[in-house]
Short mmCIF file of the C-alpha atoms (twelve columns), coordinates in Angstrom:
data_MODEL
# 
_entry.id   MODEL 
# 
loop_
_atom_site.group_PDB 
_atom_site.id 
_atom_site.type_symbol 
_atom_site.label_atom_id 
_atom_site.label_alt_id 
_atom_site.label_comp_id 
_atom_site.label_asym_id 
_atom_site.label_seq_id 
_atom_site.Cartn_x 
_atom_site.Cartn_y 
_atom_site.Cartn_z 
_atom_site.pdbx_PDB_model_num 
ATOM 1   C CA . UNK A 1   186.683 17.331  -94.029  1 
ATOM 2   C CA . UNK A 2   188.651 16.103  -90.884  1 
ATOM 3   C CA . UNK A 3   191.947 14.327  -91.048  1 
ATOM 4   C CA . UNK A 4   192.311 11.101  -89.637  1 
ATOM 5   C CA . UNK A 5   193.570 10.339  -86.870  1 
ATOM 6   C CA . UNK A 6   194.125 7.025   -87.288  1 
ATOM 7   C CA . UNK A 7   195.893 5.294   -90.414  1 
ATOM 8   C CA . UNK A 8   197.984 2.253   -91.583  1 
ATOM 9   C CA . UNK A 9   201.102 2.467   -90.975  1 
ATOM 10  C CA . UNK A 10  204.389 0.781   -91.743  1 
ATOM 11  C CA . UNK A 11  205.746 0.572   -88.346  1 
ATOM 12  C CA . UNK A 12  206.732 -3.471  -87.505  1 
ATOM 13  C CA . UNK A 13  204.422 -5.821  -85.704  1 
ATOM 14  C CA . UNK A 14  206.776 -7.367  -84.253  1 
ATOM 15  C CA . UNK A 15  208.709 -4.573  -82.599  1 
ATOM 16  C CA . UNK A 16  205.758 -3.032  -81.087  1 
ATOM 17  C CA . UNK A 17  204.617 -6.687  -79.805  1 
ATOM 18  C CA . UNK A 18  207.909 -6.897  -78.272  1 
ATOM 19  C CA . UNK A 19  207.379 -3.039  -76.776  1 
ATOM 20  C CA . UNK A 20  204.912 -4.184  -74.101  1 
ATOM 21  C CA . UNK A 21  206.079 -4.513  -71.112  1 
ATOM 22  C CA . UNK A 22  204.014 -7.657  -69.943  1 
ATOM 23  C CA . UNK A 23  204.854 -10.844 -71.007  1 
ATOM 24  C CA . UNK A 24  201.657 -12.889 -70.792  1 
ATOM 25  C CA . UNK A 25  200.207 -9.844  -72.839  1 
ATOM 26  C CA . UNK A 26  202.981 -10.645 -75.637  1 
ATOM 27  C CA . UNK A 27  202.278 -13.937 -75.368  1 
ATOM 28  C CA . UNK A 28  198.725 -13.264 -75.810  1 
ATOM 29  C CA . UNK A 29  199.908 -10.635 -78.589  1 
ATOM 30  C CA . UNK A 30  201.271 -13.343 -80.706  1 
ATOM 31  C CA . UNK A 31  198.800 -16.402 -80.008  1 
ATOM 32  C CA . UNK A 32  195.936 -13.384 -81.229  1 
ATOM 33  C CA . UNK A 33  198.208 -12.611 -84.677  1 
ATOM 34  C CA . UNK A 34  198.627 -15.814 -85.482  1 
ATOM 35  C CA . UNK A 35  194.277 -16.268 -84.953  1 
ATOM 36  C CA . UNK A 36  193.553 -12.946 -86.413  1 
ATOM 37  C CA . UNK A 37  195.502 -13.755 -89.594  1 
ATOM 38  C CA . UNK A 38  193.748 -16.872 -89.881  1 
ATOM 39  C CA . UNK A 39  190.851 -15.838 -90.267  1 
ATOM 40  C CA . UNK A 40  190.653 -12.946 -92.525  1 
ATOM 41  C CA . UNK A 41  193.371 -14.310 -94.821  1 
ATOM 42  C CA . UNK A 42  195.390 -10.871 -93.906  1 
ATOM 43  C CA . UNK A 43  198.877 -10.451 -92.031  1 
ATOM 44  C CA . UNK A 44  198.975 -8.472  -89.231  1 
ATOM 45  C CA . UNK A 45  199.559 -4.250  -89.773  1 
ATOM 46  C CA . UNK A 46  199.842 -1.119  -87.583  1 
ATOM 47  C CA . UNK A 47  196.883 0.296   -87.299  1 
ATOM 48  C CA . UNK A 48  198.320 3.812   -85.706  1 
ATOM 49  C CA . UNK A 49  200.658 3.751   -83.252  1 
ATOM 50  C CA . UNK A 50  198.801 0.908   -81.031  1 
ATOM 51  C CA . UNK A 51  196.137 -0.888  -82.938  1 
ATOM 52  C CA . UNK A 52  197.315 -4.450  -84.595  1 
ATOM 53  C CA . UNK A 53  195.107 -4.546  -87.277  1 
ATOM 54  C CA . UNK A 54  194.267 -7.201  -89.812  1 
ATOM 55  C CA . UNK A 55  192.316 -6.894  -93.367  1 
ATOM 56  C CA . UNK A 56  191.241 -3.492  -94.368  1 
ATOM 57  C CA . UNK A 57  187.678 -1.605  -96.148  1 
ATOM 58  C CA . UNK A 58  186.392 1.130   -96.418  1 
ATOM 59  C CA . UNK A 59  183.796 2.914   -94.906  1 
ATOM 60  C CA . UNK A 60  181.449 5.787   -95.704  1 
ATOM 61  C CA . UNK A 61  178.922 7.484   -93.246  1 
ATOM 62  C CA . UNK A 62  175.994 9.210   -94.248  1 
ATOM 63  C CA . UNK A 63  177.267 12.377  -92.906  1 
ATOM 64  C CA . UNK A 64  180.043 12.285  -95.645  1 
ATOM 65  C CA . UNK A 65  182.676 11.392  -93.213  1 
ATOM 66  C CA . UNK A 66  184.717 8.316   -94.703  1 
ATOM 67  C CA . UNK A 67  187.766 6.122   -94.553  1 
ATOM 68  C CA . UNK A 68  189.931 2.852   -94.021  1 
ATOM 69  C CA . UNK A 69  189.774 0.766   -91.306  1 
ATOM 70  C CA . UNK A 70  190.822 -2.998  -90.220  1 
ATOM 71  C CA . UNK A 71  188.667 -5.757  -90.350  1 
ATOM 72  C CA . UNK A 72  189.196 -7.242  -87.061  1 
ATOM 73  C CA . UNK A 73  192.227 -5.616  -84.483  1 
ATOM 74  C CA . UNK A 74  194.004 -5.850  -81.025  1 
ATOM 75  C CA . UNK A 75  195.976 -3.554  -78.784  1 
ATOM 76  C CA . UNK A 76  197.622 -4.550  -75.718  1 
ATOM 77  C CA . UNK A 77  197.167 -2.008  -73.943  1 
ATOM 78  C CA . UNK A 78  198.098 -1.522  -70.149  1 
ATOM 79  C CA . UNK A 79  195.318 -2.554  -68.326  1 
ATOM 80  C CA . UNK A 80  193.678 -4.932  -70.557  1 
ATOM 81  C CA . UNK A 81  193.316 -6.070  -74.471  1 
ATOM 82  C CA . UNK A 82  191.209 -4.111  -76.262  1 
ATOM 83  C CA . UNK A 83  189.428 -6.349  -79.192  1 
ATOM 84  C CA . UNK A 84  188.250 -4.653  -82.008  1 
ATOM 85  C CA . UNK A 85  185.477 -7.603  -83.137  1 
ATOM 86  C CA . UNK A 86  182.472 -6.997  -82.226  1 
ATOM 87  C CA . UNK A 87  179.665 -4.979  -84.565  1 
ATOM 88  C CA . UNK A 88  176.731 -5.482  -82.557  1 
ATOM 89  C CA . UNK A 89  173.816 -7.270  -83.422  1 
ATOM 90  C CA . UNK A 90  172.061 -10.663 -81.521  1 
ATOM 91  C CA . UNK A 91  174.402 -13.263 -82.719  1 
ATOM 92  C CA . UNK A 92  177.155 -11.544 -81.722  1 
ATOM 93  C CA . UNK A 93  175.569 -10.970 -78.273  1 
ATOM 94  C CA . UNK A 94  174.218 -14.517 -78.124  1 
ATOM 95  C CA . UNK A 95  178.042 -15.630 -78.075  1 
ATOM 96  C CA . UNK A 96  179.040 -13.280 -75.847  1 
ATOM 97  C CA . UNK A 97  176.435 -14.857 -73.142  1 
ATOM 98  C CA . UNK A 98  179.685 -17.994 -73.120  1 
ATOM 99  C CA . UNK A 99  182.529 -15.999 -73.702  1 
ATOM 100 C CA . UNK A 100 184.414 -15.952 -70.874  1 
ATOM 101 C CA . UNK A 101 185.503 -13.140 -68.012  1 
ATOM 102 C CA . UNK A 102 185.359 -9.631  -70.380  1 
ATOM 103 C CA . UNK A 103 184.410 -5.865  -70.275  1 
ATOM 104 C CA . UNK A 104 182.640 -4.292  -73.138  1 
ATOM 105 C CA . UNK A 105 183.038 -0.736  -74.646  1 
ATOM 106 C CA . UNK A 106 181.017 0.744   -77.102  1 
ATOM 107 C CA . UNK A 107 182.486 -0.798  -80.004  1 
ATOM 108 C CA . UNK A 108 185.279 -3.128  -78.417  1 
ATOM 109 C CA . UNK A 109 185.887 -6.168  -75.292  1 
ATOM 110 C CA . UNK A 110 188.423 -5.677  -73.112  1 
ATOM 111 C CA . UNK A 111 189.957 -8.796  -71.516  1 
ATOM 112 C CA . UNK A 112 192.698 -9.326  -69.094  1 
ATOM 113 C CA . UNK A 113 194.261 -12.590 -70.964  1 
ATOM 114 C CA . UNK A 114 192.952 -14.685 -73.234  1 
ATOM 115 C CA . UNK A 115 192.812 -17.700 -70.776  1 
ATOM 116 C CA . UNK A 116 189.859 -15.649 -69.507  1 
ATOM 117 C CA . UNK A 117 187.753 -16.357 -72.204  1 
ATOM 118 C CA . UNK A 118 186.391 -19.063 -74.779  1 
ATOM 119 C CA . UNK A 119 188.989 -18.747 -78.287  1 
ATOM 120 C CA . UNK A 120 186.521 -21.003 -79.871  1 
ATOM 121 C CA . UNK A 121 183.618 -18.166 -79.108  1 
ATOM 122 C CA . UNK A 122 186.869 -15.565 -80.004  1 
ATOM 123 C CA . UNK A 123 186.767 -17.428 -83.074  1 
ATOM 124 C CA . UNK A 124 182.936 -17.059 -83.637  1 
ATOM 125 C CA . UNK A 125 182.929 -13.332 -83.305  1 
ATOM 126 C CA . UNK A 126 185.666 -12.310 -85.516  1 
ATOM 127 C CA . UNK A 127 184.042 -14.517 -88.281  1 
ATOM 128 C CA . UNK A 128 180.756 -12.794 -87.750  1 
ATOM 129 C CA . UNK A 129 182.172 -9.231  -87.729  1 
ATOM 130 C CA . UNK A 130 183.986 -10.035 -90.628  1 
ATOM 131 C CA . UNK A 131 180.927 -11.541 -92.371  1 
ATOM 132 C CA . UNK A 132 179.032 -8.181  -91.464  1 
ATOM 133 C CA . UNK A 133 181.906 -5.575  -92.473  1 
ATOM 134 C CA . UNK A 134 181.991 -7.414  -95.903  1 
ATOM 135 C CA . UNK A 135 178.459 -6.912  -96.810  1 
ATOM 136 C CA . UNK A 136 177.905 -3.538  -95.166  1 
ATOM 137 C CA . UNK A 137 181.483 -1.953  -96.385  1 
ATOM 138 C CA . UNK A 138 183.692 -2.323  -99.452  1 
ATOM 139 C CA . UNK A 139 186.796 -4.831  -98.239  1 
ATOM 140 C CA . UNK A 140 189.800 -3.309  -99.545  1 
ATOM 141 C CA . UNK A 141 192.517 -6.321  -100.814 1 
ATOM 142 C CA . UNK A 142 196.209 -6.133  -99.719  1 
# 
């Protein structure tokens, strides 16, 4: 079975927020910690050397290929916020119709700031995709 690449980790929060080089994206940083933690009752851990992540279960694939994960995460990354909340599904992209100026990937939204989009609808998704992760995966408790 494969290693993984990516793990918890104990590296600090803070001193990684405080690594990135633009300041509106550490403001952002911070402002998405403090909403993050609020709703999935988890502080904020390294996720690998990038990922902020918040919460944690565990996941196990069909093919046999398993592991740990965060329920909802961030990374600031250069040219835009990568937002690890979104599972799919038509709620999800009901609220996505009024969320604001975004790119998706396949599994995560990409915004330039957060004054670009709708918290409130922010808010939405990451208490959907937590809703989803719980009754699909096994939530692992801190």
């Amino acid at each position: 079975m494969a290693t993984l690449k990516t793990s918890f980790t104990d590296e600090d929060v803070a001193s990684f927020i405080e690594s990135v080089d633009n300041e509106q994206k550490r403001k952002d940083s911070y402002a998405l910690i403090s909403l993050m933690e609020k709703a999935t009752g988890e502080k904020a851990k390294m996720f690998g050397p990038t990922i902020v992540g918040f919460g944690q279960y565990h996941y196990k694939y069909d093919s046999g290929h398993e592991g740990d994960a965060p329920l909802l995460g961030f990374s600031p990354r250069k040219a835009a916020i990568s937002l690890y909340v979104y599972t799919g599904g038509k709620r999800q992209d009901e609220l996505l119709k009024s969320f604001g100026k975004y790119k998706m990937g396949k599994a995560c939204i990409y915004v330039k700031k957060l004054s670009d989009i709708d918290v409130d609808v922010l808010e939405d998704l990451m208490k959907d995709s937590i809703q989803f992760t719980s009754e699909k995966y096994q939530r692992v408790k801190s």
